[in-house]
CSV table of C-alpha atoms in Angstrom, one decimal:
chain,number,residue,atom,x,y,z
A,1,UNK,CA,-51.9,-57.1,139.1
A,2,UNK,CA,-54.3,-56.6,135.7
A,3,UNK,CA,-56.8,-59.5,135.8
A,4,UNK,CA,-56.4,-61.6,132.7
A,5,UNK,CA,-59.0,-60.9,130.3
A,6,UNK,CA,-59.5,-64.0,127.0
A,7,UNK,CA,-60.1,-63.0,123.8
A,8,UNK,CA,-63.1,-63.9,122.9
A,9,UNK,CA,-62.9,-63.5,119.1
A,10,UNK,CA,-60.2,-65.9,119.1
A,11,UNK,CA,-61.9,-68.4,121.5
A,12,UNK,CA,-64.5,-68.1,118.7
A,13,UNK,CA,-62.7,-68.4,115.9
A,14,UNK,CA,-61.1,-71.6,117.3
A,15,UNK,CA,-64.4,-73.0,118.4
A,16,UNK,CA,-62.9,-73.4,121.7
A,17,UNK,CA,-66.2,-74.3,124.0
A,18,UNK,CA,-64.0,-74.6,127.1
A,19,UNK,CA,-62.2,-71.5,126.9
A,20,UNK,CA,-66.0,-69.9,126.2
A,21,UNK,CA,-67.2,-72.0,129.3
A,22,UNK,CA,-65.2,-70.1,131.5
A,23,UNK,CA,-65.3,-67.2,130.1
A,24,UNK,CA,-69.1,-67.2,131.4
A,25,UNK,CA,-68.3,-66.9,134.4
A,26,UNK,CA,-65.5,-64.2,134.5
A,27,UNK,CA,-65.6,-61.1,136.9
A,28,UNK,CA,-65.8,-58.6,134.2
A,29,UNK,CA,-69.6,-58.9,133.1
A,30,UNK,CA,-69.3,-57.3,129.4
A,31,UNK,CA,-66.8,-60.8,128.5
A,32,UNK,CA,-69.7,-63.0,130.1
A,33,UNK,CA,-72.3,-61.2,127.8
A,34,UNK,CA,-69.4,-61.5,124.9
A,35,UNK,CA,-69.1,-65.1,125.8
A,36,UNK,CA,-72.5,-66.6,125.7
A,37,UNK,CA,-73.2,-64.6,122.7
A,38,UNK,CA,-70.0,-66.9,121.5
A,39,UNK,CA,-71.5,-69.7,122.4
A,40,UNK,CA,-74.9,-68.6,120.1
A,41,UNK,CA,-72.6,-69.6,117.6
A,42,UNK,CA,-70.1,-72.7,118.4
A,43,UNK,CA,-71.6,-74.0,121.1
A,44,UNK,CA,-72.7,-77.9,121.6
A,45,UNK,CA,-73.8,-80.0,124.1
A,46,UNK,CA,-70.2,-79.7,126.6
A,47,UNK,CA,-71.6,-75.9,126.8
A,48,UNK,CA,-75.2,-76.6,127.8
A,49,UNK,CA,-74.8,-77.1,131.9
A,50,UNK,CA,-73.3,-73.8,132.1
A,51,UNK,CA,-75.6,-71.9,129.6
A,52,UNK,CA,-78.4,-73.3,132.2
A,53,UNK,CA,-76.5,-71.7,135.1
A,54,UNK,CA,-75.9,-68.7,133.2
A,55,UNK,CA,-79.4,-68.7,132.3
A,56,UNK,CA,-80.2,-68.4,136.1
A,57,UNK,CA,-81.6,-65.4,137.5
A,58,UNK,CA,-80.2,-63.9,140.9
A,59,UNK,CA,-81.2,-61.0,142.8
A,60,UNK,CA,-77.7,-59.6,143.0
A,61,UNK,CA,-78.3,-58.9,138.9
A,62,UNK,CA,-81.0,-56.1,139.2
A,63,UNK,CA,-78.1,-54.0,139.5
A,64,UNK,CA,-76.3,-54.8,136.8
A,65,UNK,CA,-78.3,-54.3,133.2
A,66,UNK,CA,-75.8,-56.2,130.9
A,67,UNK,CA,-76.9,-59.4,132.9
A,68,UNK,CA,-80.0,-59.0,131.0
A,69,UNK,CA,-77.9,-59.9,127.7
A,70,UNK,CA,-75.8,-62.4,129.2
A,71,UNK,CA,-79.1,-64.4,130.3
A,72,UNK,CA,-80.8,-64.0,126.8
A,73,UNK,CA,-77.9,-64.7,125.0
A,74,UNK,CA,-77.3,-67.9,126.8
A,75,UNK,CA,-81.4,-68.9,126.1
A,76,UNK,CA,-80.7,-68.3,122.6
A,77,UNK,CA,-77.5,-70.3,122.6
A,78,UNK,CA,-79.5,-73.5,124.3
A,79,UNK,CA,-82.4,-72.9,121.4
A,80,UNK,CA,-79.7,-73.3,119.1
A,81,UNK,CA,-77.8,-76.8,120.9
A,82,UNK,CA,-80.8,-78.1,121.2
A,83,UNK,CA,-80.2,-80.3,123.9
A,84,UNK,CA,-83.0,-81.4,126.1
A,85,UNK,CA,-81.6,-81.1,129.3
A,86,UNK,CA,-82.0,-77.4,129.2
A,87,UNK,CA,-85.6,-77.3,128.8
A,88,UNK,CA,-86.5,-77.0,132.9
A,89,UNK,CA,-84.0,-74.1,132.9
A,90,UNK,CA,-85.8,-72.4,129.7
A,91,UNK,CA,-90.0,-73.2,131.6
A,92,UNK,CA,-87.7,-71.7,134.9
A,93,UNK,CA,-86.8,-68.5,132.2
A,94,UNK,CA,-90.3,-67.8,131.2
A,95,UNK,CA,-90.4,-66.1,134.2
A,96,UNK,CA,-87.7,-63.8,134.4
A,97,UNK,CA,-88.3,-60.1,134.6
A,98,UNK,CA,-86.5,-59.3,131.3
A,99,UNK,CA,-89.0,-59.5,128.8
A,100,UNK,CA,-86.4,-60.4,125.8
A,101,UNK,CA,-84.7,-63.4,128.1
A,102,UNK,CA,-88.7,-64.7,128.3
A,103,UNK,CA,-89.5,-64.3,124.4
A,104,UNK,CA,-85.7,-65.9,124.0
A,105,UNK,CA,-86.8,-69.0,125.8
A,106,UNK,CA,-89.9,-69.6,124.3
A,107,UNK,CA,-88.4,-69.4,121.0
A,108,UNK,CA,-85.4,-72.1,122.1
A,109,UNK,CA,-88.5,-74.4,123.8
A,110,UNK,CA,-90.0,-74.1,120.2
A,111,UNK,CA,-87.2,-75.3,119.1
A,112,UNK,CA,-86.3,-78.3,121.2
A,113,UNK,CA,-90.1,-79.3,121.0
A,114,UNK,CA,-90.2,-80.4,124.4
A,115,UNK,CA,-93.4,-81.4,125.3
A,116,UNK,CA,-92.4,-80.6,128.9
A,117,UNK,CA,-93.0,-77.0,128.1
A,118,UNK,CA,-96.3,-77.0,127.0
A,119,UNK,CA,-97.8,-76.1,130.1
A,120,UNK,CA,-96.0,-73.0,130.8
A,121,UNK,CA,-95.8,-71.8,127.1
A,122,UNK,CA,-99.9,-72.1,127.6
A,123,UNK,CA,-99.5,-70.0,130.5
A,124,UNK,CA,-97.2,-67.1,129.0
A,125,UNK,CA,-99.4,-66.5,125.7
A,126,UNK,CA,-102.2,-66.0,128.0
A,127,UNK,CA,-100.5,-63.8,130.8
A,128,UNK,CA,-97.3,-62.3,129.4
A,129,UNK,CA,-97.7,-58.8,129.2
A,130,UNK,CA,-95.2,-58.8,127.0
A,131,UNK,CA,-96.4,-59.2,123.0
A,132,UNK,CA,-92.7,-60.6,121.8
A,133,UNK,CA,-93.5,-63.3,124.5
A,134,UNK,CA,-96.6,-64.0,123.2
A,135,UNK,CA,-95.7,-64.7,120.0
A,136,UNK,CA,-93.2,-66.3,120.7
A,137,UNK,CA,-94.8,-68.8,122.6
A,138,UNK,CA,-97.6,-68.8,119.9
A,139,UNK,CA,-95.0,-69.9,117.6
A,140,UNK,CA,-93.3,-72.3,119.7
A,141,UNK,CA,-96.8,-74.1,120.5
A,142,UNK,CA,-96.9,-74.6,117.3
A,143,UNK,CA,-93.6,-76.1,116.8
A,144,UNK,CA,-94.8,-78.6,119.5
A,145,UNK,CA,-98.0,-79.9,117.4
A,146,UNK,CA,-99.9,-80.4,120.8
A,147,UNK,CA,-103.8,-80.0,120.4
A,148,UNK,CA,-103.9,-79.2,123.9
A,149,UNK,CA,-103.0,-75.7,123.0
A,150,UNK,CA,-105.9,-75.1,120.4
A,151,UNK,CA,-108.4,-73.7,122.5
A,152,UNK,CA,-105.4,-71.0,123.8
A,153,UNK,CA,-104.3,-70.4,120.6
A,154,UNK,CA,-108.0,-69.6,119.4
A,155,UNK,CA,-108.0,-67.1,121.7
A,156,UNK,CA,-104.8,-65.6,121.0
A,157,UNK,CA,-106.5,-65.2,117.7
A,158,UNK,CA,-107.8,-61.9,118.9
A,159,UNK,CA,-104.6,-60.8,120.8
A,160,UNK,CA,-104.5,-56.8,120.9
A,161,UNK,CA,-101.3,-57.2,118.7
A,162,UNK,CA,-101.3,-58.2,114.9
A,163,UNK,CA,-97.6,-60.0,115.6
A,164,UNK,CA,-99.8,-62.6,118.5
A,165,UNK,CA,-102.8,-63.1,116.1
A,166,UNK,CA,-100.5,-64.1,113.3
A,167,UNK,CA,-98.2,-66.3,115.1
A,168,UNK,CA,-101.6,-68.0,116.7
A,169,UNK,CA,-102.6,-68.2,113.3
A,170,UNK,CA,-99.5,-70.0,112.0
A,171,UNK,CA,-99.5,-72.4,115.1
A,172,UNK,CA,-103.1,-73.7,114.2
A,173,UNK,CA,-102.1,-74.4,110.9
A,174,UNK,CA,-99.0,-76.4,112.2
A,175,UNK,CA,-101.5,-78.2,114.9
A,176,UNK,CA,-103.9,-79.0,112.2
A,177,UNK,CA,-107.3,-79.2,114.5
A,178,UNK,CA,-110.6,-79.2,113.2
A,179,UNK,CA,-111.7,-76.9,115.9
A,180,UNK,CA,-109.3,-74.2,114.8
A,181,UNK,CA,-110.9,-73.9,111.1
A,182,UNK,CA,-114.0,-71.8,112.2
A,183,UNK,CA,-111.9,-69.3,113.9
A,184,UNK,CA,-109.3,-69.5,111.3
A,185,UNK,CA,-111.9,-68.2,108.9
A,186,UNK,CA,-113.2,-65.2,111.0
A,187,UNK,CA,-109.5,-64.1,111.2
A,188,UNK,CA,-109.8,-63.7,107.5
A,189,UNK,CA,-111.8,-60.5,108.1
A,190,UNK,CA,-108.4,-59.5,110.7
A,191,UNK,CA,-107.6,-55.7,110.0
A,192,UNK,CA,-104.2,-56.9,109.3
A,193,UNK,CA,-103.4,-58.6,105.9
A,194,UNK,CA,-100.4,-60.4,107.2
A,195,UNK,CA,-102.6,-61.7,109.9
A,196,UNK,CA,-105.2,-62.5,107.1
A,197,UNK,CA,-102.6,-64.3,104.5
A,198,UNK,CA,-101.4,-66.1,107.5
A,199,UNK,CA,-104.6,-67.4,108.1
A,200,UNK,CA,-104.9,-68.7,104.3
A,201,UNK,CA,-101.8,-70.7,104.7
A,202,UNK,CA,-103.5,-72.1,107.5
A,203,UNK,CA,-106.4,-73.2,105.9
A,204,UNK,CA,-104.4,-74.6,103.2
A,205,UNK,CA,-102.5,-76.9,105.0
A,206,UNK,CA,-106.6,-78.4,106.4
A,207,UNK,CA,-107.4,-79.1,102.4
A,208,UNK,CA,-110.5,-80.3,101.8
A,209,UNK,CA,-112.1,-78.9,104.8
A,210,UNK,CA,-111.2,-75.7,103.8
A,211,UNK,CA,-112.7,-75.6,100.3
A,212,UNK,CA,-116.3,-74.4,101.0
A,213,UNK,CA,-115.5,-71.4,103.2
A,214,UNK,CA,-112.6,-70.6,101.4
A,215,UNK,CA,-115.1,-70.2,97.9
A,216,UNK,CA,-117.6,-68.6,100.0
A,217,UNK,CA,-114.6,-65.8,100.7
A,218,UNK,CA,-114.6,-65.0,96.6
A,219,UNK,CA,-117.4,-62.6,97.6
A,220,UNK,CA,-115.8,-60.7,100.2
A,221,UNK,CA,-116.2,-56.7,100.4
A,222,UNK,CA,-112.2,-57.1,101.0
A,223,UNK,CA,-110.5,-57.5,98.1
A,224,UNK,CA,-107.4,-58.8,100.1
A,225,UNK,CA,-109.3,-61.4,101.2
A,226,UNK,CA,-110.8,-62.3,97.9
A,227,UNK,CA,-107.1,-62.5,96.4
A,228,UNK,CA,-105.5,-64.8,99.2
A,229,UNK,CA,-108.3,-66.8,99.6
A,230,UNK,CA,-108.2,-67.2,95.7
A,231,UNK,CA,-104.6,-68.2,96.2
A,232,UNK,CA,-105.0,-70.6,98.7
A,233,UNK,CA,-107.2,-72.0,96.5
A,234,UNK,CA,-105.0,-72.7,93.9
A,235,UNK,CA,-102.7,-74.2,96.2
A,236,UNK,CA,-104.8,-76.7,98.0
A,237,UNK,CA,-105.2,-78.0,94.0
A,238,UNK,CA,-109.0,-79.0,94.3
A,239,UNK,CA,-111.7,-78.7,91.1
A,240,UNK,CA,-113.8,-77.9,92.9
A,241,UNK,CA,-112.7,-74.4,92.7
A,242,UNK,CA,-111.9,-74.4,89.0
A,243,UNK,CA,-115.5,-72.6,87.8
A,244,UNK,CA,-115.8,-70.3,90.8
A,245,UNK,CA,-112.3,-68.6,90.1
A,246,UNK,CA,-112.8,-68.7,86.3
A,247,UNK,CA,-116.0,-67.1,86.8
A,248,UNK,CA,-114.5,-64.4,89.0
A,249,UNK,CA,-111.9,-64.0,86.2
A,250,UNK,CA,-113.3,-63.5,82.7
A,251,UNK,CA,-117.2,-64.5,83.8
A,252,UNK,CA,-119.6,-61.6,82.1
A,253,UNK,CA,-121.7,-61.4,85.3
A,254,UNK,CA,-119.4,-62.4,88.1
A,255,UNK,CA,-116.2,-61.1,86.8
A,256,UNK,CA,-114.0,-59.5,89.9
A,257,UNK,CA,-113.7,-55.7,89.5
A,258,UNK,CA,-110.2,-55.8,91.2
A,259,UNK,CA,-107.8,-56.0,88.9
A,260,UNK,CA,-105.3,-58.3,91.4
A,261,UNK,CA,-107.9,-60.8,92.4
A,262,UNK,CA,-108.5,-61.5,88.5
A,263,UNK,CA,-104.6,-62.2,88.2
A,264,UNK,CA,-104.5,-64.7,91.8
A,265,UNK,CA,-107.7,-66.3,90.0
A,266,UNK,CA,-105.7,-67.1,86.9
A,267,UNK,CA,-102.4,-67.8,88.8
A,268,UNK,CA,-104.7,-70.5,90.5
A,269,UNK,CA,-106.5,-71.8,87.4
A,270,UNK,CA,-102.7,-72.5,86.4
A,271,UNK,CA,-102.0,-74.4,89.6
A,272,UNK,CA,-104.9,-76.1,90.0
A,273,UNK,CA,-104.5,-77.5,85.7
A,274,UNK,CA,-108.4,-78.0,85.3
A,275,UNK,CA,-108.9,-77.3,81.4
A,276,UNK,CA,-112.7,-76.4,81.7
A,277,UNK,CA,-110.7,-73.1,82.3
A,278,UNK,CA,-108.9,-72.7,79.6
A,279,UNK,CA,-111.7,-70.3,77.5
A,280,UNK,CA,-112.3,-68.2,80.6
A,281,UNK,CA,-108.2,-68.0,80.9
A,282,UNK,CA,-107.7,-66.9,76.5
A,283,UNK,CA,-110.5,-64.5,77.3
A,284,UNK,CA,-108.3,-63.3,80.3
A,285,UNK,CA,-105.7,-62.7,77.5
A,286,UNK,CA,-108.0,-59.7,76.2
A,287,UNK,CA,-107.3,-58.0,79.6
A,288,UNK,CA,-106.5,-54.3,79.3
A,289,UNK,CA,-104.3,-55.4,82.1
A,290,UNK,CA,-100.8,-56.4,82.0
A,291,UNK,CA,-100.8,-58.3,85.1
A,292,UNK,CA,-103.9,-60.0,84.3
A,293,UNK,CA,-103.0,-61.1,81.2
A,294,UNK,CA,-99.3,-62.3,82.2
A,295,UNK,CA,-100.7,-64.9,85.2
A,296,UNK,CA,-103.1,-65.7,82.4
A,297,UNK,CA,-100.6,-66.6,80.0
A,298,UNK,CA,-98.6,-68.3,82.7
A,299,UNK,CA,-101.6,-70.6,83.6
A,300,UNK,CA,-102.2,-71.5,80.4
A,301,UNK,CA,-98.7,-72.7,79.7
A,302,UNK,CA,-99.0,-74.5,83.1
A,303,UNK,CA,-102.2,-76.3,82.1
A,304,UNK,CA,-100.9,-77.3,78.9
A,305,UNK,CA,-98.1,-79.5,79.9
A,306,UNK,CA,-100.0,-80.4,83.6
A,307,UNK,CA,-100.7,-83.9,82.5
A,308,UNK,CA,-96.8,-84.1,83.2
A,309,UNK,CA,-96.1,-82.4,85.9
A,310,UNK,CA,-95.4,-83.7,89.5
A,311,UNK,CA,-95.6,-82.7,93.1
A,312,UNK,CA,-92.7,-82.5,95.6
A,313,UNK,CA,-93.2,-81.9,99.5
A,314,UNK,CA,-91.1,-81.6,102.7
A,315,UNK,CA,-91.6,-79.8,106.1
A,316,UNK,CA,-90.3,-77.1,104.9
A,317,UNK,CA,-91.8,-76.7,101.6
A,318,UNK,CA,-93.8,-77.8,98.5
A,319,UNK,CA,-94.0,-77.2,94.6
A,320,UNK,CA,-94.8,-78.5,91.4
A,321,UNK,CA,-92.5,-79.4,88.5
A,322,UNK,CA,-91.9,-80.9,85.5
A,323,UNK,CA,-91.2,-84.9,85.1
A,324,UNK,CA,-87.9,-83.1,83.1
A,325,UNK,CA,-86.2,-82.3,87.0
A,326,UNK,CA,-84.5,-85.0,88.7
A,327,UNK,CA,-84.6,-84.4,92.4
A,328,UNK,CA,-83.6,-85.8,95.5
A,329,UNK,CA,-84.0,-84.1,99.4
A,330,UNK,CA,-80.3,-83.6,101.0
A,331,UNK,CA,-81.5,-81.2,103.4
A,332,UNK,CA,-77.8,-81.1,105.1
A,333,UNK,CA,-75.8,-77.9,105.4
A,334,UNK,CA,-78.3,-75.1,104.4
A,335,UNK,CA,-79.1,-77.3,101.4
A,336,UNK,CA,-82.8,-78.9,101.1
A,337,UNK,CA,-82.5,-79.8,97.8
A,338,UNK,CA,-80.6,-80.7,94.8
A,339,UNK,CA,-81.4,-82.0,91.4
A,340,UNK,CA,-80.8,-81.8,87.7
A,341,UNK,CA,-82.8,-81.6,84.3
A,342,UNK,CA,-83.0,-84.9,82.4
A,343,UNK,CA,-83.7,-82.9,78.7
A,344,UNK,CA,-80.9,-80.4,79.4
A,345,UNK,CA,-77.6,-80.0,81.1
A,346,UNK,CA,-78.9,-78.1,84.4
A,347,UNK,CA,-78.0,-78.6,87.8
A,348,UNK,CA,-80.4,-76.9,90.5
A,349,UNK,CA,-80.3,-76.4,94.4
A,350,UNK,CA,-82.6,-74.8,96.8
A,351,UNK,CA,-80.6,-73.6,99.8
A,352,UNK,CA,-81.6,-72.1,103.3
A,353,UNK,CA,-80.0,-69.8,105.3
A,354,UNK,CA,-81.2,-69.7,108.9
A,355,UNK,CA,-80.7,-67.1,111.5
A,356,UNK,CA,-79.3,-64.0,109.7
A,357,UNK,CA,-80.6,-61.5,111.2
A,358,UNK,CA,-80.9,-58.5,109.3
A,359,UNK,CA,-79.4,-59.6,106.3
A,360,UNK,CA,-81.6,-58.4,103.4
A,361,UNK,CA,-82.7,-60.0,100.0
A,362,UNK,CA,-81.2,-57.1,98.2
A,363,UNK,CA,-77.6,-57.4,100.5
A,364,UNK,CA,-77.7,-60.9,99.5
A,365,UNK,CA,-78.5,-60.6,96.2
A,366,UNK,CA,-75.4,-58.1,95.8
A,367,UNK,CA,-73.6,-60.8,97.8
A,368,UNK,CA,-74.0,-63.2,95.2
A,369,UNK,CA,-72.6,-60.3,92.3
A,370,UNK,CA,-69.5,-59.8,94.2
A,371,UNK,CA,-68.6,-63.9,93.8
A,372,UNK,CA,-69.6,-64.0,90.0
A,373,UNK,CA,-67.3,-61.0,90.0
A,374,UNK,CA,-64.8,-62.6,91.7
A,375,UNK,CA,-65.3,-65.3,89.2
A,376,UNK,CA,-64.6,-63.2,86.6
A,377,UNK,CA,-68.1,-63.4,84.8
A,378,UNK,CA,-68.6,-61.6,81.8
A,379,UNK,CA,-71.9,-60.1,82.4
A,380,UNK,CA,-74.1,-60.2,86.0
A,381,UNK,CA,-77.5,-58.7,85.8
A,382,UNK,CA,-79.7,-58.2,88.7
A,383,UNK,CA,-83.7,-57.4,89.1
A,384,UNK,CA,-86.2,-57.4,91.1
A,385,UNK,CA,-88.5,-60.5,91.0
A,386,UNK,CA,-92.0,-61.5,92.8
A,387,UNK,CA,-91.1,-65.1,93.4
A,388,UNK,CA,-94.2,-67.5,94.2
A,389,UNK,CA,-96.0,-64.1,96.0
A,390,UNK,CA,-92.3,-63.0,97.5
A,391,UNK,CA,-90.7,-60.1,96.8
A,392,UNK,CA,-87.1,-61.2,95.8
A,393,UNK,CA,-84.5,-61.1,93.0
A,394,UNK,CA,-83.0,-62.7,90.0
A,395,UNK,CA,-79.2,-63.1,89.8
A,396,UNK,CA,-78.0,-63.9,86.6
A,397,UNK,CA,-74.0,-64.2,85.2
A,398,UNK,CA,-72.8,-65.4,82.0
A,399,UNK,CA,-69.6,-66.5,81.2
A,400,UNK,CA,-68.6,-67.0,77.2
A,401,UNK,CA,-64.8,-67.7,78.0
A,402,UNK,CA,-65.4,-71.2,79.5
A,403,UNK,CA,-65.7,-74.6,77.0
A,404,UNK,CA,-68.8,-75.2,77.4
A,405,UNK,CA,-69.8,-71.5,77.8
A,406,UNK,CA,-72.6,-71.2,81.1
A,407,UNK,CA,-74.9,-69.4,82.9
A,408,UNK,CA,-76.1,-69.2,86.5
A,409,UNK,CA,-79.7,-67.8,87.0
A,410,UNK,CA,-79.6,-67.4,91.3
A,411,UNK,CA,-83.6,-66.7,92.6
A,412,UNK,CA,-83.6,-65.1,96.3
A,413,UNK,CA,-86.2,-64.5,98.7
A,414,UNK,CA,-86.8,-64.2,102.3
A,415,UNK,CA,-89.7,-65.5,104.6
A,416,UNK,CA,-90.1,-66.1,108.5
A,417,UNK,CA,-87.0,-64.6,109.7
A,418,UNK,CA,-84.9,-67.2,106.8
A,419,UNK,CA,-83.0,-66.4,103.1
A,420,UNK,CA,-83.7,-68.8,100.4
A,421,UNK,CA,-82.3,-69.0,97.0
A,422,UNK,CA,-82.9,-70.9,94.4
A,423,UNK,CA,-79.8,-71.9,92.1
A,424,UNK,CA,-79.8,-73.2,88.3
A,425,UNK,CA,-76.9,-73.4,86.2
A,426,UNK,CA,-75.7,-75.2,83.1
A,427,UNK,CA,-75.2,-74.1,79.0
A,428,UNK,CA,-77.1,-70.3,78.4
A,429,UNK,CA,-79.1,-72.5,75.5
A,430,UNK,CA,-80.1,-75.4,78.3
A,431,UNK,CA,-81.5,-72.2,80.4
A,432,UNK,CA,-83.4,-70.6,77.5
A,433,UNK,CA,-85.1,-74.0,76.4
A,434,UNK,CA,-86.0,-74.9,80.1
A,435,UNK,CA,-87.3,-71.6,81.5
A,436,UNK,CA,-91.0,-72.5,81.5
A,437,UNK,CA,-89.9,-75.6,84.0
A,438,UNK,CA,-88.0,-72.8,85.7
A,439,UNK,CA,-91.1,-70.9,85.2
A,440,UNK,CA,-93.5,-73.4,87.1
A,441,UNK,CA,-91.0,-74.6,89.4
A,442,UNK,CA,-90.6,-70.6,90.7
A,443,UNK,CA,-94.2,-69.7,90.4
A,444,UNK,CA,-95.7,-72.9,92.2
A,445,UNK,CA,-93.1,-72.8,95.2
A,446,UNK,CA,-94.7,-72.4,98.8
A,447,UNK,CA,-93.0,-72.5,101.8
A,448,UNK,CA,-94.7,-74.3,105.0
A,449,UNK,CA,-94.7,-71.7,107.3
């Protein structure tokens, strides 16, 4: 007699939990990996008892490799629920003897921000052997805010692999202690420039206390670190910083030789809206360099309408714009914001889509061509587009045939694993008169990594 084997598509598709519930536990170990990677996606609370079980290593499952994936498929699954019950089961997993069920339960513990689990995720970024697992209890440290793990996160700052230091950098940032700021600033000379821009954002988010040794970093012999330490300067928003980046601009005797760091200098003259540096920025104009002169040309437009512009912040992200947008925070469904413009006839959105995996800016992008296509636009353009220091792209369809005729201008970037896009739409006129607040709203977007 043939054992009966579920579907699990269709168990899926009808987000039958149950069904999946049992499925987890069938003979035939492939539909028990099948199943809890199900339950990744529909699962809820009904499911989280069984995930825990599943979760459970035995003895009996060193013979059997698949049980591997079942067991990480299930941590990810409780990450995802995030119900609390599961967090002993997940400290229990950090000590399994597949590496990618360990780095999968950190990252669910990150997520449920249990401070239960501080202890042991202290405990596997200092002993894993494993680099995924330390970083991915770096990160979920930080998603537990607990200055208890400072000191272990300072010295994950020099972690053999760039991945650890980064995610220890990115934790400190999101613990915000004092103590971290000295070793935050040593990292700036990391061999890694991810590690080092990570640092920056760090820094950032300690402000004032960051101001001095961030300026002292304008004279590095790295030019990375001169240009993200300029940016980060321009984000934190302090004058303080207004005559040491115009100098390093346009400045006779302490102009910048790299070409880059003059245009971050510039970008951050424009954020930061001090007019004392408006005659280093129209000498900036006289660049032989494009790029130099652009973010000069953009700052200057930034300064000259800063007196009314306004500053918006969330967990997940900050930015200035113009008095002109009307926003309020939604953050439901993959959409954190929504808005409109009060001069013109332009809705906007900033949406978030989390977990996918290896979908690409670029995939998206064409994603987003295929429905303006389906909506029978009359002309879609697409190009590539450095949005607020990511690489991304511009989307952009017209249609003529409707009354009144629009346009949809669709931004897209990715960062941390996440796909953003930025959405406007309304008349192509209303687009063409508001770009600059498009403009600021784009350039002065940062995401609180």
């Amino acid at each position: 007699m043939a054992i009966y084997k579920p579907d699990i598509d269709k168990l899926m598709a009808n987000d039958d939990v149950e069904g999946l519930i049992e499925a987890l536990f069938h003979e035939d170990l492939v539909l028990r990996k099948e199943a809890s990677r199900a339950l990744k996606y529909v699962g809820n609370e009904e499911a989280t008892d069984a995930l825990v079980e599943t979760l459970r290593y035995d003895s009996w499952q060193e013979e059997y490799s698949v049980m591997g994936s079942v067991r990480a498929y299930a941590a990810e699954a409780l990450g995802r629920i995030g119900d609390k019950k599961a967090v002993n089961g997940l400290i229990d997993a950090l000590e399994d003897p597949d590496s990618e069920v360990r780095w999968k339960s950190a990252e669910s513990l990150g997520k449920i921000k249990d401070l239960q689990a501080l202890e042991s995720l202290i405990y596997s970024l200092e002993t894993d052997e494993d680099e995924y697992v330390r970083k991915f209890a770096a990160r979920a440290l930080g998603e537990l805010k607990d200055p208890l793990a400072t000191d272990s996160l300072i010295n994950a700052l020099k972690d053999k692999e760039w991945a650890v230091r980064k995610s220890s950098a990115q934790a400190l940032g999101r613990i915000g202690d004092k103590k971290a700021l000295k070793p935050l600033l040593n990292v700036l000379n990391d061999e890694d420039v991810d590690v080092r821009r990570q640092a920056v954002i760090s820094l950032e988010k300690m402000k004032k206390h960051a101001i001095k040794p961030l300026l002292e970093k304008l004279y590095d012999f790295d030019w990375q670190t001169r240009a993200i330490s300029a940016d980060a300067l321009g984000r934190i928003g302090d004058r303080k910083a207004t005559m040491p980046l115009a100098k390093a601009l346009s400045n006779s005797r302490k102009r910048d030789e790299n070409r880059y760091v003059r245009g971050k200098a510039a970008e951050a003259l424009g954020r930061i809206g001090d007019v004392r540096a408006i005659p280093y920025l129209e000498k900036a104009l006289e660049e032989k360099y494009i790029y130099v002169r652009k973010r000069a040309k953009d700052a200057l437009d930034l300064i000259e309408i800063s007196p009314e512009l306004e500053h918006y912040e969330n967990e997940f992200f900050s930015f200035d714009y113009h008095n002109a947008w009307l926003i309020s925070e939604i953050n439901q469904k993959g959409k954190l914001l929504i808005g409109f413009c009060s001069k013109n006839n332009i809705k906007f959105s900033l949406n978030i889509k989390k977990d996918v995996e290896d979908l690409t800016a670029d995939e998206f992008a064409d994603v987003i061509i295929d429905v303006f296509n389906e909506q029978n636009a009359l002309k879609v353009t697409k190009q590539p587009l450095n949005i607020a220091g990511y690489s991304g792209y511009e989307v952009q369809s017209d249609n003529f045939e409707v009354d009144p005729p629009s346009r949809t201008s669709v931004y897209i970037f990715r960062s941390n694993g996440d796909l953003y896009y930025l959405w406007f739409a309304g008349k192509p006129s209303d687009i063409k008169n508001t770009s600059k607040y498009i403009k600021i709203t784009l350039n002065s977007f940062h995401l609180k990594l």
